[in-house]
Short mmCIF file of C-alpha atoms in Angstrom, two decimals:
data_model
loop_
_atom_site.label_atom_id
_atom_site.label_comp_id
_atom_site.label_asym_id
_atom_site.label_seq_id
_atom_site.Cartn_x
_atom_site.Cartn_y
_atom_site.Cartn_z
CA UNK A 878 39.95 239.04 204.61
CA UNK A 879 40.39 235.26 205.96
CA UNK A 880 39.51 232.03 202.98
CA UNK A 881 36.04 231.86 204.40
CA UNK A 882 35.50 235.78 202.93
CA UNK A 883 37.74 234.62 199.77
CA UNK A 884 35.65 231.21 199.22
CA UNK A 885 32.24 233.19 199.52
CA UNK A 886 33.39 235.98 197.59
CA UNK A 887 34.45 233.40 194.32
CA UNK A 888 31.54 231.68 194.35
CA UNK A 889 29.42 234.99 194.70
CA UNK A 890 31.14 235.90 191.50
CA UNK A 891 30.93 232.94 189.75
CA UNK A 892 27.20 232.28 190.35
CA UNK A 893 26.55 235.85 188.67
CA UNK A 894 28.46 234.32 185.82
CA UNK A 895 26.78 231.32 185.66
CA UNK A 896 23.19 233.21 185.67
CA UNK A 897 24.26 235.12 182.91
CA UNK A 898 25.97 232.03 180.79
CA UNK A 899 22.95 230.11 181.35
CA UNK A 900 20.54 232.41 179.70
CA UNK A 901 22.32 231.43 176.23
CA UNK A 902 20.86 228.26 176.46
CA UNK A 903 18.05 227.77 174.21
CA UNK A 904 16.11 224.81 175.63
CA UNK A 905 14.39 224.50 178.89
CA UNK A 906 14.07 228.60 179.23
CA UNK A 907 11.34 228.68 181.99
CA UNK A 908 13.22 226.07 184.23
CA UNK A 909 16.69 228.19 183.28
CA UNK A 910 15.30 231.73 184.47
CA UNK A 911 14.36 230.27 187.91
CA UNK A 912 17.69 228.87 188.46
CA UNK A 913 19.91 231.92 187.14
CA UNK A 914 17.30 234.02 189.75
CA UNK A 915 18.00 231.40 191.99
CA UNK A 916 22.15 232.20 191.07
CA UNK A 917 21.60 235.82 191.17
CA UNK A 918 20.22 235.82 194.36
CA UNK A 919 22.57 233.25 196.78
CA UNK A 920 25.22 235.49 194.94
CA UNK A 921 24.20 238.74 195.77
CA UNK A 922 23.17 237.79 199.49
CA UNK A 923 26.53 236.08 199.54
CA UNK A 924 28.25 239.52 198.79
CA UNK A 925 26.01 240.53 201.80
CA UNK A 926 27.60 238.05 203.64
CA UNK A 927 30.81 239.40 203.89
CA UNK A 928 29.92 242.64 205.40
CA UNK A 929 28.34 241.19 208.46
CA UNK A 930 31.41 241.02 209.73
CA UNK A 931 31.58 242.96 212.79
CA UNK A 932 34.27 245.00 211.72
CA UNK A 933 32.20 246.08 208.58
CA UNK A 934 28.86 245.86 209.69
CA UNK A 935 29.32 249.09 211.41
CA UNK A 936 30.62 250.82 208.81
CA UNK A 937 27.86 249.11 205.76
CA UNK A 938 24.73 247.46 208.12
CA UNK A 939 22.61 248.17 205.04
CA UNK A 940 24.36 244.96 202.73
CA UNK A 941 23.55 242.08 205.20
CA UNK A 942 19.88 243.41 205.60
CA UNK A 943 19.62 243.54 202.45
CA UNK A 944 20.97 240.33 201.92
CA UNK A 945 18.71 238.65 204.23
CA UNK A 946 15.88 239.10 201.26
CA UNK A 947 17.26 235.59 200.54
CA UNK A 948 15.25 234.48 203.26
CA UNK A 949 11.91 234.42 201.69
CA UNK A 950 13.16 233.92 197.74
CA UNK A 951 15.30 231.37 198.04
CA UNK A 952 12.41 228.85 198.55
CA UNK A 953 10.10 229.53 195.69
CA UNK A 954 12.74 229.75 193.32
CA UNK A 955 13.99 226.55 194.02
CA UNK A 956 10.25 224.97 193.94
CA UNK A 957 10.04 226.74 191.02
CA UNK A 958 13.07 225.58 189.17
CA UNK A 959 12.27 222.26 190.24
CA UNK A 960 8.55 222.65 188.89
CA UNK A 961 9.23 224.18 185.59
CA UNK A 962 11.79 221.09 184.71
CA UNK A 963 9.00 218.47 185.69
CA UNK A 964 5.76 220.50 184.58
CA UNK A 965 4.80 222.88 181.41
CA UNK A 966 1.50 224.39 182.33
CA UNK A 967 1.47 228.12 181.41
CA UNK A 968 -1.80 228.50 182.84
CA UNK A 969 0.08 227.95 186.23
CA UNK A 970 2.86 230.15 185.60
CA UNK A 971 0.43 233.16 186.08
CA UNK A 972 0.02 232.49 189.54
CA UNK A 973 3.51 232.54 190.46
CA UNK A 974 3.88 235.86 191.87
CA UNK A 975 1.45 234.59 194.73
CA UNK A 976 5.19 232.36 196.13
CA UNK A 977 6.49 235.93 196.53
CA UNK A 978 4.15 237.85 198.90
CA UNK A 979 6.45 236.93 201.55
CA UNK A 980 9.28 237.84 200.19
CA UNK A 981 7.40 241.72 199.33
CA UNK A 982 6.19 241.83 202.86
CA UNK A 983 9.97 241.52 204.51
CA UNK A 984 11.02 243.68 201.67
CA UNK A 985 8.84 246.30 203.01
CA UNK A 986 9.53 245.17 206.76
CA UNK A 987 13.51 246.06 206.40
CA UNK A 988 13.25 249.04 204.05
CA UNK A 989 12.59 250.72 207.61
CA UNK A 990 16.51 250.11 208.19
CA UNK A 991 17.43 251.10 204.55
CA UNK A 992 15.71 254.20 203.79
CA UNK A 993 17.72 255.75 207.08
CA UNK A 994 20.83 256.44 208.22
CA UNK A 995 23.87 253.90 209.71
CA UNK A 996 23.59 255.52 213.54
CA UNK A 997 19.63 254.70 213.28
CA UNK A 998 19.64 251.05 212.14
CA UNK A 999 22.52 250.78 215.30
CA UNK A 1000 20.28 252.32 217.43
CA UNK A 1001 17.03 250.47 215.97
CA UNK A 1002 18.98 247.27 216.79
CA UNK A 1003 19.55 247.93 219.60
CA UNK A 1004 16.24 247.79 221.05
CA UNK A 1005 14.22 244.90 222.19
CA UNK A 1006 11.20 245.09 219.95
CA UNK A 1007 13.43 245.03 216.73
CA UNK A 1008 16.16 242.15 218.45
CA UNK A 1009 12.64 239.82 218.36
CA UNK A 1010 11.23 240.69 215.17
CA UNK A 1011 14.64 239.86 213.86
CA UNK A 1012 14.45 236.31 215.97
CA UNK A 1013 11.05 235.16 214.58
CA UNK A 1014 11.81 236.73 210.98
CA UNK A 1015 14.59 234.23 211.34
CA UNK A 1016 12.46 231.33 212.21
CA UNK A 1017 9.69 231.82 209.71
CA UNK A 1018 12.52 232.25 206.78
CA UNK A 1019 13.53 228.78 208.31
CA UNK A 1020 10.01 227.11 208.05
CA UNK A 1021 9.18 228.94 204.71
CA UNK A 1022 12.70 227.30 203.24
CA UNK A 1023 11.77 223.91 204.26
CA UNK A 1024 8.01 223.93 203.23
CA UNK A 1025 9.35 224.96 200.00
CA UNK A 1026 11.78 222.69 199.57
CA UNK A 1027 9.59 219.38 200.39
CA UNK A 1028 7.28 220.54 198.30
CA UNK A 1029 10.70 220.79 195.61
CA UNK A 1030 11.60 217.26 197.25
CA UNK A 1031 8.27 215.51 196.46
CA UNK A 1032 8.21 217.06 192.95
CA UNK A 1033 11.21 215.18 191.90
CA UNK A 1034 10.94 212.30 193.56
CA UNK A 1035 7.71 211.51 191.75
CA UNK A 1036 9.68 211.63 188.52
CA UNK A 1037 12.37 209.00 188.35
CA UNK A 1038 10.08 206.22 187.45
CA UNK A 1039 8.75 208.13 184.52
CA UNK A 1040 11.82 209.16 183.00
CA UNK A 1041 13.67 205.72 183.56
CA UNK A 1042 10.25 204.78 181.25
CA UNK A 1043 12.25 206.98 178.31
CA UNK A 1044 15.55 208.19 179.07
CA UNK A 1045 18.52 205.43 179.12
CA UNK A 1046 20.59 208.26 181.47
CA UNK A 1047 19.79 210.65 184.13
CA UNK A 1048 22.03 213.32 184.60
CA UNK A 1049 19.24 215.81 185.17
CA UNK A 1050 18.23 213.17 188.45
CA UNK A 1051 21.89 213.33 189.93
CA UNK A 1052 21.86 216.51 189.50
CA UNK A 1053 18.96 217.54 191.32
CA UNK A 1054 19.87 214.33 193.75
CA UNK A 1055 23.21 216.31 194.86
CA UNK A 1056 21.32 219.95 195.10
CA UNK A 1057 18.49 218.01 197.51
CA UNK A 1058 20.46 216.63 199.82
CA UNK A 1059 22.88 219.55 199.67
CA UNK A 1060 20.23 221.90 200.92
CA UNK A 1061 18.86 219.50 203.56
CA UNK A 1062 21.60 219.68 205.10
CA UNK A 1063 21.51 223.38 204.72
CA UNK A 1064 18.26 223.58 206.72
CA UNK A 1065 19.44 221.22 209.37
CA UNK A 1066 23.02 223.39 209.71
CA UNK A 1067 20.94 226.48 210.56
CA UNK A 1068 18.66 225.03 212.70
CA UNK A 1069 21.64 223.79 214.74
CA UNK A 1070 23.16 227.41 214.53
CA UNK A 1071 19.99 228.87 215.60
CA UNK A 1072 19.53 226.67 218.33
CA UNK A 1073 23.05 227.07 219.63
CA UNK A 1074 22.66 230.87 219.90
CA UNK A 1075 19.49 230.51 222.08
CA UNK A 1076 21.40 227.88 224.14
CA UNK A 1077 24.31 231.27 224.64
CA UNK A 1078 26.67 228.28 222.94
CA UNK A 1079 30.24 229.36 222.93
CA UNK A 1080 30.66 232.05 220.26
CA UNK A 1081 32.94 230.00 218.25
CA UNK A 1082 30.36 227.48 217.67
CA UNK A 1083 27.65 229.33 216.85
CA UNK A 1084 29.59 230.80 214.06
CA UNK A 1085 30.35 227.54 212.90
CA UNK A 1086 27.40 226.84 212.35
CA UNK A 1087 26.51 229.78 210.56
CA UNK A 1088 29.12 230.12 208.48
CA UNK A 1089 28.33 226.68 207.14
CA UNK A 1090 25.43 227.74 205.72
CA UNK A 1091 27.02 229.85 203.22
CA UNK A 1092 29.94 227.63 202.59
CA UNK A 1093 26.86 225.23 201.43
CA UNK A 1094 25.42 227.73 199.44
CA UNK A 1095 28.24 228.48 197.89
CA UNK A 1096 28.81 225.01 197.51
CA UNK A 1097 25.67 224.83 195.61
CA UNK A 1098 26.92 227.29 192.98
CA UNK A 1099 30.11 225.26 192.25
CA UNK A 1100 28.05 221.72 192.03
CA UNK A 1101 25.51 223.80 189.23
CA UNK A 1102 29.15 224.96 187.61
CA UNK A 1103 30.55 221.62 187.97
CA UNK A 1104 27.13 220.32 185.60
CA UNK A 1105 27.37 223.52 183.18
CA UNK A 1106 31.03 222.39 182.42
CA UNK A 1107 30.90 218.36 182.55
CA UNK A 1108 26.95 217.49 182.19
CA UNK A 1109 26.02 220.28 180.00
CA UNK A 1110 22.94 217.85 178.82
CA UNK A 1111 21.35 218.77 182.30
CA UNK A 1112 20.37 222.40 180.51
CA UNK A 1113 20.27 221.49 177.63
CA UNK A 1114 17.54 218.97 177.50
CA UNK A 1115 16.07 217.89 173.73
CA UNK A 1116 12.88 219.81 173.47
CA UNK A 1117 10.79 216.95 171.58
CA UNK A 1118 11.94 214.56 175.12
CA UNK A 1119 11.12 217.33 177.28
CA UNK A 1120 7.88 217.40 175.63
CA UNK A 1121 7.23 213.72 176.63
CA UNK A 1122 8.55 213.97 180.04
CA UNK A 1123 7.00 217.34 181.00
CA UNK A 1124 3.23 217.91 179.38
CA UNK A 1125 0.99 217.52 182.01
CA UNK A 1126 -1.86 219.30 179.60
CA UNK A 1127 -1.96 215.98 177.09
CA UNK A 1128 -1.07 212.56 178.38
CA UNK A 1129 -0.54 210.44 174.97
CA UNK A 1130 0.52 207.05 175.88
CA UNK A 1131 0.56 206.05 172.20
CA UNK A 1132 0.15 207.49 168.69
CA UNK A 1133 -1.18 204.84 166.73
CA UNK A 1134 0.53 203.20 163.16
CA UNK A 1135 -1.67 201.85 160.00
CA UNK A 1136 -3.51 199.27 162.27
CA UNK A 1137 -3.55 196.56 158.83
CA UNK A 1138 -0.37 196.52 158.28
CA UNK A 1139 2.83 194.85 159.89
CA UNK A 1140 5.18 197.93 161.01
CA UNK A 1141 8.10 195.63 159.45
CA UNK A 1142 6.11 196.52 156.15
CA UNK A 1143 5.84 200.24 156.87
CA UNK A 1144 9.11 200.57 156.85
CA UNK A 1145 10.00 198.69 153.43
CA UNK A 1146 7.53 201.06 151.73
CA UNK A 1147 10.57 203.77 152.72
CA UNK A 1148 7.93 205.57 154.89
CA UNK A 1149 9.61 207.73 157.27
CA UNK A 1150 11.12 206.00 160.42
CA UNK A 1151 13.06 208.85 161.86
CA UNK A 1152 10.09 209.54 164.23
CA UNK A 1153 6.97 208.15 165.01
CA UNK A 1154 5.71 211.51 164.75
CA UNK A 1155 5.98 211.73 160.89
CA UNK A 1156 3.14 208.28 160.18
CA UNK A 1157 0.24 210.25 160.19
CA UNK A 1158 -3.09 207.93 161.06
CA UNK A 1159 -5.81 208.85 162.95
CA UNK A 1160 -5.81 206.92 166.71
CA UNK A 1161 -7.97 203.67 167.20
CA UNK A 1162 -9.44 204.89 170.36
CA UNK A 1163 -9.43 208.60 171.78
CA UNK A 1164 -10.57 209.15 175.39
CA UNK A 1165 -11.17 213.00 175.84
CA UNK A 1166 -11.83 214.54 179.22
CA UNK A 1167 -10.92 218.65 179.33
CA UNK A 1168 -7.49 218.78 177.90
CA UNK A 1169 -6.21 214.89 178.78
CA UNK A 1170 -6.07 212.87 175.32
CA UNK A 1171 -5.95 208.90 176.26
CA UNK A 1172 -4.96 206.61 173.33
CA UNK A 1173 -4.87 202.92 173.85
CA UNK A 1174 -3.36 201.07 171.03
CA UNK A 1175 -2.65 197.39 172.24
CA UNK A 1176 -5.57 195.87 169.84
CA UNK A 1177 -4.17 197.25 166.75
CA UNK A 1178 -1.04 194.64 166.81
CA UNK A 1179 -1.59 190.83 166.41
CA UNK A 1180 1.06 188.34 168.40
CA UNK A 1181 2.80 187.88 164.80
CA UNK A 1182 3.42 191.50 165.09
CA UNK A 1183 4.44 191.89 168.35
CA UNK A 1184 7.20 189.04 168.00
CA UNK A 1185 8.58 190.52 164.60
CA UNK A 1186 8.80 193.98 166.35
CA UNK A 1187 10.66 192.25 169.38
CA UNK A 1188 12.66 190.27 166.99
CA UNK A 1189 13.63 193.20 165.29
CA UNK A 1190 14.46 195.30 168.51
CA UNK A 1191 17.03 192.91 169.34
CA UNK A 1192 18.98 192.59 165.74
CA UNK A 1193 18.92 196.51 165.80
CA UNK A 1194 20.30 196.26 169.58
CA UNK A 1195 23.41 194.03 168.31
CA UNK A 1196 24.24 195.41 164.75
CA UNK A 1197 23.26 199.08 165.15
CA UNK A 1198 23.99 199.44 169.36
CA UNK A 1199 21.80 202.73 169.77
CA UNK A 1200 22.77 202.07 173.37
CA UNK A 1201 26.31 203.56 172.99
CA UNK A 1202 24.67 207.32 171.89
CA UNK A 1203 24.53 208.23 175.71
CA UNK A 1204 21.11 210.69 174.85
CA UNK A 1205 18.96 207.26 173.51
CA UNK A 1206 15.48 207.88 174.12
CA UNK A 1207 12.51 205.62 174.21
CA UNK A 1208 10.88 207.92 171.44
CA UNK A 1209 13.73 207.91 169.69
CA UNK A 1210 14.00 204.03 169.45
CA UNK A 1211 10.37 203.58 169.04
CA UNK A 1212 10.83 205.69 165.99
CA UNK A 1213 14.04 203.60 164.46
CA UNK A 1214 11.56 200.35 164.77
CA UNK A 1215 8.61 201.98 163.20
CA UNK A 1216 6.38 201.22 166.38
CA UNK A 1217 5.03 203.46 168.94
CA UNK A 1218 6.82 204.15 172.70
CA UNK A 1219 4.11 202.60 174.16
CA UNK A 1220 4.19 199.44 172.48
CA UNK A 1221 8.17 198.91 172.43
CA UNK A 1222 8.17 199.39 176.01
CA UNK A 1223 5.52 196.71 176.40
CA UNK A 1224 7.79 194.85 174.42
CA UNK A 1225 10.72 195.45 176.60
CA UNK A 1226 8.55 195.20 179.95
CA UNK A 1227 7.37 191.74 179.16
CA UNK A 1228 9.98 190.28 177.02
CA UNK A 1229 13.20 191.12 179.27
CA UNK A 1230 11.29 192.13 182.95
CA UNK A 1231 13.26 195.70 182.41
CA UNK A 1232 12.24 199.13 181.98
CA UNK A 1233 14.01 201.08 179.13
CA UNK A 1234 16.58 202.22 181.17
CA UNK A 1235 17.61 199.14 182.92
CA UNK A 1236 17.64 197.66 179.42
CA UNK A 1237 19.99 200.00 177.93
CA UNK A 1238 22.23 199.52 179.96
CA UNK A 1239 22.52 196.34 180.33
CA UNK A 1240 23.37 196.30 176.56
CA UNK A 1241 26.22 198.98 177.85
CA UNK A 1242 27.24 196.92 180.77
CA UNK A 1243 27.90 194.07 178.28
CA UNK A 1244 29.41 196.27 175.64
CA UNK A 1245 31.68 197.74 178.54
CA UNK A 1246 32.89 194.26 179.70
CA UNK A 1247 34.13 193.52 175.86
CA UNK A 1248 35.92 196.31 176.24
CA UNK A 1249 37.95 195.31 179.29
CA UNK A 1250 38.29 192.06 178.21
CA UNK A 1251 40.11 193.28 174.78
CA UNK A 1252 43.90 193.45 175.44
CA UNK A 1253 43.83 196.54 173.22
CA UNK A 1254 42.31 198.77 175.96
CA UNK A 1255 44.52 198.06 178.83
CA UNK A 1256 45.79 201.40 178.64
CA UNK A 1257 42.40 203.23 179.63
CA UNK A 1258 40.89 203.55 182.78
CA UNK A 1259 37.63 201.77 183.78
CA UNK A 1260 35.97 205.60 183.54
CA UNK A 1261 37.00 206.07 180.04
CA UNK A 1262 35.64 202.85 178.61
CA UNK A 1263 32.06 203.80 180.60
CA UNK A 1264 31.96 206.68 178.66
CA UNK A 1265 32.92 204.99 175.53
CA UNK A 1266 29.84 201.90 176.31
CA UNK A 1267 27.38 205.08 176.44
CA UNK A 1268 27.59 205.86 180.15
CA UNK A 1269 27.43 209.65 181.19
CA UNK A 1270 27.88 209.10 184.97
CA UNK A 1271 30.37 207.28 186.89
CA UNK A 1272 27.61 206.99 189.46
CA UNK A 1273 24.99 206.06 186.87
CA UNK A 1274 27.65 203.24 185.62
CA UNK A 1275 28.37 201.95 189.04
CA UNK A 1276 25.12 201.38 189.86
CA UNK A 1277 23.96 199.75 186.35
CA UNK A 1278 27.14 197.78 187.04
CA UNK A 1279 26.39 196.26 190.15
CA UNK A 1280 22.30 195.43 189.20
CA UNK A 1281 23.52 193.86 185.92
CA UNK A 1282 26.52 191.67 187.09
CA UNK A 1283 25.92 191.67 190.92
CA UNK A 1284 29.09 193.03 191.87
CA UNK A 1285 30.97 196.06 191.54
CA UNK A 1286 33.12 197.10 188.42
CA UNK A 1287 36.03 197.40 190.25
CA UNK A 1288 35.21 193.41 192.01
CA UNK A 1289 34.41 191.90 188.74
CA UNK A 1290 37.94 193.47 187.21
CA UNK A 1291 39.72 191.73 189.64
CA UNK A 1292 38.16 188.59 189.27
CA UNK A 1293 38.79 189.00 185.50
CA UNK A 1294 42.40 189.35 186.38
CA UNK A 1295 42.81 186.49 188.73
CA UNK A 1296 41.60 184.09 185.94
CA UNK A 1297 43.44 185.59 182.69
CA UNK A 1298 46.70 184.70 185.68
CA UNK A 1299 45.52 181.33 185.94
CA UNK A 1300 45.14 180.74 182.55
CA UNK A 1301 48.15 182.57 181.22
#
């Protein structure tokens, strides 16, 4: 067995792990199943993989038939991992079984070659009829992939502005960034494969091709391994945020506060400020249509108000710095300040021209340059003292860098140095 066989083999194993390890997780269980079906499946049509070889195809044609079931499940499970992580309608989830009549009809299409014996499905191959069956089962596997996966595609990239409205990092988004693009170029590997074969391309090409396609997939098991192991937040995300980002049955843009009083003065009446969630008042205005709930809330805060709350946002910033808990949450700093989300990102909107994610970490990019500057830390790597400003992603820091400062990390550091030489 050559290290193509080995490499498929390891990640067939470990994505059978990984399906199993992930359904110990407790949140997100709708969006886990999908993916550990998602696992199961590359895994076990991985195994199937290996005996197409043509020195154990003969002996075991059944396993890469069988495996070829991939074809028409590996597209609605990823649309549907992808969906359940954005969207929590249950009355949808009844209709999933309607992504799978494909996938039933080549089931019963290739249990013609797996209900008889090795010399038959040889012989059945053989023929004409079955050789271009096999050719346009290939190409409609292709197009039903890709129609799934733009749907997955334009799913999540809906999404980003909303949760850069609440979250201060992303790892769930560079995640699903790296699977994306990873399976794009899955599609476009096996067109080129496919269209090399009809072209009666050199052999050695063709299986190139080919064989890059499940080198990708298996790719794809070790990226979702790599984020179980060192972004474990990506499946494990807090219900009560999830709840925010994902309830497409009741849109609440605010829950409203005792409209008389100053929030400042909620708070020194040792109400509860943990969460928002616990100042029970009825809203100022409901809008009900079906099962959407629309509460606007602006009136209920005079400009006195709104500049304590804003005054107060930034003294909690600098003595408190919520912005180094990597997992901050627009809810979750709404409820520190005794105001609602909607209003403290108003606040944060018009005061500073930044969403709540650019403003976090901007705090961070400023906390991070202290850090470098301090002759105490010389002995850590630019990485480390990301992490330590609140950063969860080198990619996530880079780029928050670079918008906050203009230049990269790595540019600014070596300015830095030039001048502490000058001066020293």
């Amino acid at each position: 067995m050559n290290l193509y066989y080995i490499i498929v083999a390891a990640a067939s194993f470990q994505g059978l792990l990984l399906a199993l390890a992930l359904q110990k997780v407790n949140c997100n269980r709708t969006s886990l199943r999908w993916l550990s079906a998602l696992l199961i499946a590359i895994s076990l049509s991985a195994v199937g993989r290996i005996f197409a070889d043509e020195s154990l195809f003969v002996q075991l044609p059944k396993m890469p038939i069988a495996a070829d079931l991939i074809l028409f499940l590996y597209g609605p499970f990823v649309f549907l991992y992808v969906k359940s992580i954005f969207y929590k309608n249950k009355s949808e989830q009844k209709n999933n079984w309607q992504h799978f009549l494909l996938a039933f009809l080549h089931f019963v299409w290739i249990s013609q070659y797996l209900l008889v014996s090795n010399e038959t499905i040889l012989h059945l191959l053989g023929q004409k009829f079955h050789r271009v069956a096999g050719l346009y089962t290939e190409v409609f596997g292709w197009m039903h992939i890709c129609i799934y996966l733009i749907a997955a595609i334009k799913l999540f990239r809906q999404y980003p502005a909303k949760a850069k409205a609440l979250v201060s990092n992303l790892p769930m988004l560079n995640f699903l960034r790296c699977f994306s693009a990873f399976n794009i170029v899955l599609v476009t590997m096996w067109a080129i494969g496919f269209l090399l074969r009809q072209a009666d391309a050199h052999k050695t090409f063709v299986l190139l091709a080919y064989n890059s396609i499940w080198i990708l997939l298996t790719i794809t098991v070790y990226i979702i391994g790599y984020y179980a192991v060192f972004f474990p937040q990506v499946f494990r995300v807090d219900n009560a945020l999830y709840n925010q980002l994902t309830n497409n049955e009741t849109e609440i843009f605010a829950k409203s506060i005792i409209p008389e009083q100053n929030p400042l003065e909620v708070k020194q009446k040792n109400l509860p400020t943990q969460d928002i969630e616990d100042i029970k008042e009825e809203p100022l205005i409901v809008l009900q249509k079906q099962t959407k709930i629309i509460i606007k809330q602006d009136a209920a805060f005079n400009q006195q108000q709104y500049k304590d709350i804003a005054a107060k946002l930034k003294l909690f910033m600098e003595d408190e710095k919520p912005y180094l808990d990597p997992l901050i949450t627009l809810p979750m700093l709404a409820g520190k300040l005794c105001c609602t989300v909607h209003l403290l990102s108003k606040i944060i909107n018009e005061t500073y021209h930044k969403n709540f994610f650019d403003y976090i970490n901007g705090y961070r990019v400023s906390y991070f340059i202290e850090l470098v500057k301090s002759p105490a830390n010389k002995q850590y790597t630019l990485l480390s003292l990301a992490f330590e400003s609140g950063f969860n992603a080198k990619s996530t820091f880079n780029s928050a860098f670079k918008k906050e400062m203009g230049k990269t990390p790595s540019a600014f550091i070596q300015e830095l140095t030039i001048i502490n030489t000058e001066n020293g």
